[in-house]
GROMACS .gro file of C-alpha atoms in nm:
model
  315
    1GLY     CA    1  -6.111 -11.861  22.683
    2TYR     CA    2  -5.877 -11.668  22.449
    3GLY     CA    3  -5.926 -11.344  22.640
    4GLN     CA    4  -5.840 -11.502  22.970
    5THR     CA    5  -5.540 -11.727  22.838
    6VAL     CA    6  -5.370 -11.486  22.594
    7ARG     CA    7  -5.242 -11.283  22.889
    8TYR     CA    8  -4.987 -11.560  22.954
    9ARG     CA    9  -4.845 -11.484  22.611
   10GLY     CA   10  -4.869 -11.110  22.640
   11ALA     CA   11  -4.713 -11.071  22.987
   12GLY     CA   12  -4.578 -11.416  23.071
   13ALA     CA   13  -4.213 -11.347  22.991
   14SER     CA   14  -4.185 -11.054  23.221
   15ARG     CA   15  -4.375 -11.222  23.497
   16ALA     CA   16  -4.140 -11.521  23.465
   17ALA     CA   17  -3.832 -11.302  23.460
   18ALA     CA   18  -3.938 -11.134  23.772
   19LEU     CA   19  -3.915 -11.480  23.940
   20GLY     CA   20  -3.575 -11.556  23.801
   21ALA     CA   21  -3.660 -11.735  23.473
   22VAL     CA   22  -3.397 -11.719  23.191
   23ALA     CA   23  -3.651 -11.796  22.920
   24ALA     CA   24  -4.032 -11.857  22.884
   25LEU     CA   25  -4.220 -12.118  22.682
   26VAL     CA   26  -4.589 -12.049  22.648
   27ARG     CA   27  -4.850 -12.302  22.558
   28SER     CA   28  -5.022 -12.184  22.234
   29ALA     CA   29  -5.339 -11.990  22.314
   30THR     CA   30  -5.569 -12.197  22.108
   31GLY     CA   31  -5.836 -12.451  22.207
   32LEU     CA   32  -5.757 -12.700  21.925
   33SER     CA   33  -5.438 -12.913  21.867
   34VAL     CA   34  -5.316 -12.843  21.519
   35ALA     CA   35  -4.951 -12.909  21.580
   36SER     CA   36  -4.884 -12.530  21.519
   37PRO     CA   37  -4.748 -12.271  21.739
   38HIS     CA   38  -5.002 -11.990  21.804
   39THR     CA   39  -4.826 -11.669  21.732
   40GLY     CA   40  -4.909 -11.317  21.849
   41ALA     CA   41  -4.797 -11.007  22.035
   42MET     CA   42  -4.612 -10.995  22.368
   43ARG     CA   43  -4.483 -10.707  22.567
   44TYR     CA   44  -4.184 -10.661  22.799
   45ASP     CA   45  -4.210 -10.486  23.133
   46GLU     CA   46  -3.914 -10.246  23.143
   47GLU     CA   47  -3.861 -10.314  23.511
   48HIS     CA   48  -3.759 -10.677  23.443
   49PRO     CA   49  -3.499 -10.853  23.216
   50LYS     CA   50  -3.611 -10.912  22.855
   51ILE     CA   51  -3.572 -11.285  22.849
   52PRO     CA   52  -3.646 -11.496  22.532
   53ALA     CA   53  -3.998 -11.612  22.495
   54ALA     CA   54  -4.154 -11.859  22.246
   55ALA     CA   55  -4.488 -12.017  22.182
   56ILE     CA   56  -4.487 -12.401  22.172
   57THR     CA   57  -4.761 -12.627  22.030
   58VAL     CA   58  -5.045 -12.761  22.249
   59GLU     CA   59  -4.898 -13.116  22.190
   60ASP     CA   60  -4.555 -13.016  22.313
   61ALA     CA   61  -4.687 -12.838  22.614
   62ASP     CA   62  -4.903 -13.128  22.708
   63TRP     CA   63  -4.609 -13.370  22.673
   64MET     CA   64  -4.397 -13.151  22.900
   65ARG     CA   65  -4.672 -13.136  23.153
   66ARG     CA   66  -4.702 -13.521  23.152
   67MET     CA   67  -4.330 -13.566  23.194
   68ALA     CA   68  -4.322 -13.317  23.487
   69ALA     CA   69  -4.621 -13.491  23.649
   70LEU     CA   70  -4.427 -13.819  23.624
   71GLY     CA   71  -4.129 -13.659  23.794
   72ARG     CA   72  -3.912 -13.676  23.487
   73GLU     CA   73  -3.664 -13.401  23.400
   74VAL     CA   74  -3.742 -13.202  23.084
   75THR     CA   75  -3.455 -13.039  22.910
   76VAL     CA   76  -3.509 -12.789  22.638
   77HIS     CA   77  -3.252 -12.651  22.390
   78LEU     CA   78  -3.396 -12.322  22.261
   79GLU     CA   79  -3.263 -12.146  21.958
   80MET     CA   80  -3.443 -11.826  21.827
   81GLU     CA   81  -3.381 -11.609  21.522
   82ALA     CA   82  -3.647 -11.346  21.588
   83GLU     CA   83  -3.537 -10.983  21.561
   84MET     CA   84  -3.684 -10.642  21.524
   85PHE     CA   85  -3.629 -10.453  21.195
   86GLU     CA   86  -3.653 -10.085  21.121
   87ASP     CA   87  -4.001  -9.962  21.039
   88VAL     CA   88  -4.081  -9.932  20.675
   89GLU     CA   89  -4.366  -9.744  20.504
   90SER     CA   90  -4.696  -9.923  20.442
   91PHE     CA   91  -5.043  -9.805  20.346
   92ASN     CA   92  -5.405  -9.831  20.415
   93VAL     CA   93  -5.620  -9.922  20.111
   94ILE     CA   94  -5.930  -9.705  20.066
   95ALA     CA   95  -6.225  -9.727  19.826
   96GLU     CA   96  -6.554  -9.535  19.853
   97ILE     CA   97  -6.881  -9.446  19.690
   98PRO     CA   98  -6.917  -9.065  19.743
   99GLY     CA   99  -7.242  -8.953  19.902
  100ARG     CA  100  -7.501  -8.790  19.664
  101GLU     CA  101  -7.600  -8.522  19.926
  102LEU     CA  102  -7.368  -8.527  20.215
  103PRO     CA  103  -7.028  -8.649  20.079
  104GLN     CA  104  -6.843  -8.497  20.374
  105GLU     CA  105  -7.018  -8.743  20.612
  106ILE     CA  106  -6.872  -9.085  20.617
  107VAL     CA  107  -6.958  -9.439  20.715
  108ALA     CA  108  -6.627  -9.638  20.723
  109MET     CA  109  -6.609 -10.018  20.725
  110GLY     CA  110  -6.349 -10.278  20.678
  111GLY     CA  111  -6.084 -10.504  20.828
  112HIS     CA  112  -5.704 -10.532  20.832
  113TYR     CA  113  -5.506 -10.696  20.555
  114ASP     CA  114  -5.187 -10.783  20.742
  115SER     CA  115  -5.150 -11.113  20.934
  116TRP     CA  116  -4.891 -11.329  21.114
  117ASP     CA  117  -4.643 -11.523  20.908
  118VAL     CA  118  -4.809 -11.853  20.976
  119GLY     CA  119  -5.110 -11.971  20.782
  120GLN     CA  120  -5.277 -11.740  20.525
  121GLY     CA  121  -5.440 -11.494  20.754
  122VAL     CA  122  -5.781 -11.573  20.605
  123HIS     CA  123  -5.998 -11.550  20.912
  124ASP     CA  124  -5.768 -11.293  21.063
  125ASP     CA  125  -5.845 -11.085  20.870
  126GLY     CA  126  -5.838 -11.132  20.492
  127ALA     CA  127  -6.187 -11.258  20.450
  128ALA     CA  128  -6.320 -10.940  20.622
  129CYS     CA  129  -6.130 -10.720  20.377
  130ILE     CA  130  -6.276 -10.894  20.080
  131ALA     CA  131  -6.626 -10.912  20.227
  132ALA     CA  132  -6.624 -10.532  20.279
  133TRP     CA  133  -6.473 -10.473  19.935
  134GLN     CA  134  -6.729 -10.692  19.762
  135ALA     CA  135  -7.018 -10.541  19.956
  136LEU     CA  136  -6.910 -10.203  19.819
  137ARG     CA  137  -6.891 -10.353  19.470
  138VAL     CA  138  -7.242 -10.503  19.488
  139ILE     CA  139  -7.382 -10.158  19.599
  140GLN     CA  140  -7.191  -9.992  19.303
  141GLN     CA  141  -7.320 -10.264  19.059
  142LEU     CA  142  -7.681 -10.205  19.177
  143GLY     CA  143  -7.638  -9.836  19.083
  144LEU     CA  144  -7.700  -9.728  19.437
  145GLN     CA  145  -7.547  -9.406  19.575
  146PRO     CA  146  -7.620  -9.337  19.940
  147ARG     CA  147  -7.693  -9.003  20.089
  148ARG     CA  148  -7.343  -9.002  20.269
  149THR     CA  149  -7.012  -9.145  20.162
  150LEU     CA  150  -6.976  -9.518  20.216
  151ARG     CA  151  -6.595  -9.590  20.256
  152VAL     CA  152  -6.419  -9.920  20.279
  153VAL     CA  153  -6.080  -9.918  20.453
  154LEU     CA  154  -5.834 -10.206  20.449
  155TRP     CA  155  -5.617 -10.119  20.749
  156THR     CA  156  -5.251 -10.216  20.762
  157ASN     CA  157  -5.041 -10.315  21.063
  158GLU     CA  158  -5.308 -10.418  21.304
  159GLU     CA  159  -5.126 -10.725  21.423
  160ASN     CA  160  -4.811 -10.567  21.575
  161GLY     CA  161  -4.870 -10.196  21.621
  162LEU     CA  162  -5.211 -10.076  21.497
  163ARG     CA  163  -5.036  -9.819  21.291
  164GLY     CA  164  -5.297  -9.820  21.011
  165GLY     CA  165  -5.585  -9.744  21.236
  166ARG     CA  166  -5.382  -9.476  21.421
  167ALA     CA  167  -5.270  -9.321  21.092
  168TYR     CA  168  -5.621  -9.303  20.961
  169ARG     CA  169  -5.741  -9.111  21.273
  170ASP     CA  170  -5.432  -8.894  21.280
  171ALA     CA  171  -5.483  -8.785  20.920
  172LEU     CA  172  -5.821  -8.640  21.004
  173SER     CA  173  -5.899  -8.302  21.154
  174ASP     CA  174  -6.147  -8.286  21.447
  175GLU     CA  175  -6.408  -8.171  21.203
  176GLU     CA  176  -6.352  -8.471  20.976
  177VAL     CA  177  -6.366  -8.705  21.273
  178ALA     CA  178  -6.698  -8.553  21.378
  179ASN     CA  179  -6.822  -8.614  21.018
  180HIS     CA  180  -6.783  -8.997  21.066
  181VAL     CA  181  -7.129  -9.124  21.123
  182ALA     CA  182  -7.008  -9.463  21.222
  183ALA     CA  183  -6.714  -9.704  21.193
  184ILE     CA  184  -6.768 -10.079  21.130
  185GLU     CA  185  -6.515 -10.350  21.166
  186MET     CA  186  -6.510 -10.722  21.095
  187ASP     CA  187  -6.225 -10.892  21.278
  188GLY     CA  188  -6.371 -11.207  21.427
  189GLY     CA  189  -6.337 -11.447  21.140
  190ALA     CA  190  -6.577 -11.545  20.867
  191GLU     CA  191  -6.791 -11.793  21.056
  192ARG     CA  192  -7.170 -11.757  21.044
  193PRO     CA  193  -7.249 -11.399  21.135
  194VAL     CA  194  -7.523 -11.320  21.391
  195GLY     CA  195  -7.517 -10.949  21.402
  196PHE     CA  196  -7.328 -10.651  21.549
  197GLY     CA  197  -7.210 -10.517  21.884
  198PHE     CA  198  -7.262 -10.143  21.927
  199GLY     CA  199  -7.028  -9.930  22.133
  200VAL     CA  200  -6.967  -9.562  22.202
  201VAL     CA  201  -6.670  -9.461  22.418
  202GLY     CA  202  -6.791  -9.266  22.719
  203VAL     CA  203  -7.128  -9.432  22.735
  204ASP     CA  204  -7.169  -9.629  23.068
  205LEU     CA  205  -7.387  -9.921  22.981
  206GLU     CA  206  -7.422 -10.004  23.350
  207ALA     CA  207  -7.548  -9.657  23.454
  208GLU     CA  208  -7.875  -9.638  23.635
  209GLU     CA  209  -7.995  -9.367  23.396
  210PRO     CA  210  -7.961  -9.495  23.033
  211ASP     CA  211  -7.796  -9.260  22.788
  212ALA     CA  212  -8.088  -9.132  22.576
  213GLU     CA  213  -7.885  -9.070  22.250
  214TYR     CA  214  -7.723  -9.417  22.274
  215GLU     CA  215  -8.056  -9.584  22.337
  216ALA     CA  216  -8.216  -9.410  22.040
  217ALA     CA  217  -7.926  -9.516  21.816
  218PHE     CA  218  -7.952  -9.869  21.950
  219ALA     CA  219  -8.320  -9.874  21.852
  220SER     CA  220  -8.237  -9.761  21.509
  221LEU     CA  221  -7.974 -10.037  21.469
  222GLU     CA  222  -8.236 -10.286  21.587
  223GLN     CA  223  -8.459 -10.171  21.297
  224ILE     CA  224  -8.167 -10.216  21.050
  225GLY     CA  225  -8.101 -10.559  21.198
  226ARG     CA  226  -8.456 -10.668  21.107
  227LEU     CA  227  -8.358 -10.641  20.747
  228LEU     CA  228  -8.117 -10.923  20.806
  229GLY     CA  229  -8.357 -11.159  20.981
  230ALA     CA  230  -8.395 -11.377  20.675
  231ILE     CA  231  -8.032 -11.486  20.731
  232ASP     CA  232  -8.055 -11.504  21.117
  233ALA     CA  233  -7.816 -11.215  21.157
  234SER     CA  234  -8.039 -10.952  21.321
  235GLU     CA  235  -7.896 -10.946  21.673
  236ILE     CA  236  -7.769 -10.609  21.803
  237ARG     CA  237  -7.584 -10.616  22.128
  238ARG     CA  238  -7.480 -10.332  22.356
  239GLY     CA  239  -7.096 -10.296  22.360
  240GLY     CA  240  -6.874 -10.357  22.063
  241GLY     CA  241  -6.608 -10.216  21.831
  242GLY     CA  242  -6.267 -10.333  21.703
  243ALA     CA  243  -5.904 -10.271  21.711
  244ASP     CA  244  -5.868 -10.086  21.386
  245ILE     CA  245  -6.159  -9.860  21.451
  246GLY     CA  246  -6.044  -9.811  21.815
  247PRO     CA  247  -5.863  -9.476  21.743
  248LEU     CA  248  -6.185  -9.345  21.583
  249MET     CA  249  -6.397  -9.476  21.868
  250ARG     CA  250  -6.165  -9.313  22.128
  251SER     CA  251  -6.228  -8.987  21.951
  252GLY     CA  252  -6.602  -9.027  21.988
  253VAL     CA  253  -6.719  -9.204  21.672
  254PRO     CA  254  -6.981  -9.478  21.724
  255GLY     CA  255  -6.850  -9.829  21.642
  256LEU     CA  256  -6.996 -10.152  21.532
  257GLY     CA  257  -6.815 -10.491  21.546
  258LEU     CA  258  -6.952 -10.772  21.332
  259ARG     CA  259  -7.023 -11.069  21.552
  260THR     CA  260  -7.028 -11.440  21.454
  261VAL     CA  261  -7.107 -11.762  21.631
  262GLY     CA  262  -6.741 -11.776  21.731
  263GLU     CA  263  -6.726 -12.161  21.734
  264HIS     CA  264  -6.395 -12.221  21.569
  265TYR     CA  265  -6.215 -11.885  21.513
  266PHE     CA  266  -5.966 -11.943  21.792
  267ASP     CA  267  -5.901 -12.300  21.676
  268TRP     CA  268  -5.731 -12.141  21.363
  269HIS     CA  269  -5.652 -11.777  21.469
  270HIS     CA  270  -5.272 -11.699  21.442
  271THR     CA  271  -5.182 -12.057  21.343
  272HIS     CA  272  -5.093 -12.251  21.037
  273GLY     CA  273  -5.459 -12.358  21.031
  274ASP     CA  274  -5.588 -12.018  20.928
  275THR     CA  275  -5.620 -12.106  20.559
  276LEU     CA  276  -5.884 -12.047  20.287
  277ASP     CA  277  -6.030 -12.395  20.314
  278LYS     CA  278  -6.175 -12.305  20.653
  279VAL     CA  279  -6.413 -12.047  20.500
  280ASP     CA  280  -6.771 -12.156  20.420
  281ILE     CA  281  -6.885 -11.954  20.118
  282GLU     CA  282  -7.237 -11.916  20.245
  283ASN     CA  283  -7.116 -11.769  20.577
  284PHE     CA  284  -6.890 -11.536  20.373
  285ARG     CA  285  -7.185 -11.416  20.170
  286ARG     CA  286  -7.385 -11.349  20.485
  287ALA     CA  287  -7.100 -11.134  20.612
  288MET     CA  288  -7.106 -10.940  20.287
  289ALA     CA  289  -7.479 -10.890  20.340
  290LEU     CA  290  -7.432 -10.761  20.695
  291LEU     CA  291  -7.167 -10.512  20.597
  292GLY     CA  292  -7.347 -10.405  20.278
  293VAL     CA  293  -7.688 -10.358  20.423
  294THR     CA  294  -7.574 -10.202  20.758
  295GLY     CA  295  -7.319  -9.970  20.583
  296TYR     CA  296  -7.557  -9.855  20.318
  297VAL     CA  297  -7.858  -9.790  20.547
  298LEU     CA  298  -7.635  -9.590  20.791
  299ALA     CA  299  -7.503  -9.394  20.505
  300ASP     CA  300  -7.850  -9.329  20.350
  301MET     CA  301  -8.069  -9.263  20.654
  302PRO     CA  302  -8.222  -8.914  20.674
  303GLU     CA  303  -8.073  -8.856  21.011
  304ARG     CA  304  -7.734  -8.947  21.151
  305LEU     CA  305  -7.721  -9.250  21.384
  306MET     CA  306  -7.622  -9.018  21.668
  307PRO     CA  307  -7.406  -8.714  21.720
  308VAL     CA  308  -7.029  -8.769  21.757
  309ARG     CA  309  -6.919  -8.665  22.102
  310LEU     CA  310  -6.573  -8.548  22.009
  311ILE     CA  311  -6.314  -8.654  22.253
  312PRO     CA  312  -5.986  -8.447  22.229
  313ALA     CA  313  -5.675  -8.661  22.153
  314ASP     CA  314  -5.505  -8.565  22.487
  315GLU     CA  315  -5.795  -8.723  22.675
   0.00000   0.00000   0.00000
């Protein structure tokens, strides 16, 4: 239920302010009690007062609910030290194996290396960065050089601004965007992977007449997925992508989002519980395999996955 409940954190303060509230306390958007506030982004509506807003633990929220149900008055003393600082320069980290025949054509894959202050940011999203990086290292150590360039990007500033993903896109000309064969992102934790979701902006998956180019690309991805059947990670679903690759996808680049079983990610996500001990090494190695195999094959296929339907920035 994260997608349905996180809206209370994102818009709750302004919705409450519109009703006269002087502050907002939001139950942490996580399904597991770990006695840790669940942090994350929120946005103010400029039409309403900017009141203080804070996440509280599941335990505290449940206690307040019980007290209210018993008719007891709950008094809260709220002190906050949060403030906005001036922007400072940060950087994406990029490593690549240049293509042997078509180095100008690129398959980009990776995750984001920033996280919230709580926890260690392992599942969100440090493990993905290391999985992509190590996948590239394995390909290098095997002496393999794909037909196209295989690039790993560790994006910065996904969590509170997406500046890394936007800067990556903005640094490219339209021609360079069109030379991106695919963008792959892992940003759903390092639980057991099951495959990828495949999305292309502008393709209506509900249309009565299927998009022929998308369907042909989907069939190719299913063939690649079969290479990962031995680790039960061959499933390709329609629809997918990621935040960091979103700017590329909105420009027309096909996007793939690594999918996992998703059993515990939101138990730890954005909390003190997002630590290294939550990573199962075998699941991590499976993620490396998905990124390495899929990235390499997409970069080495004789034909591109599908043409990039370039979408101008002003659209």
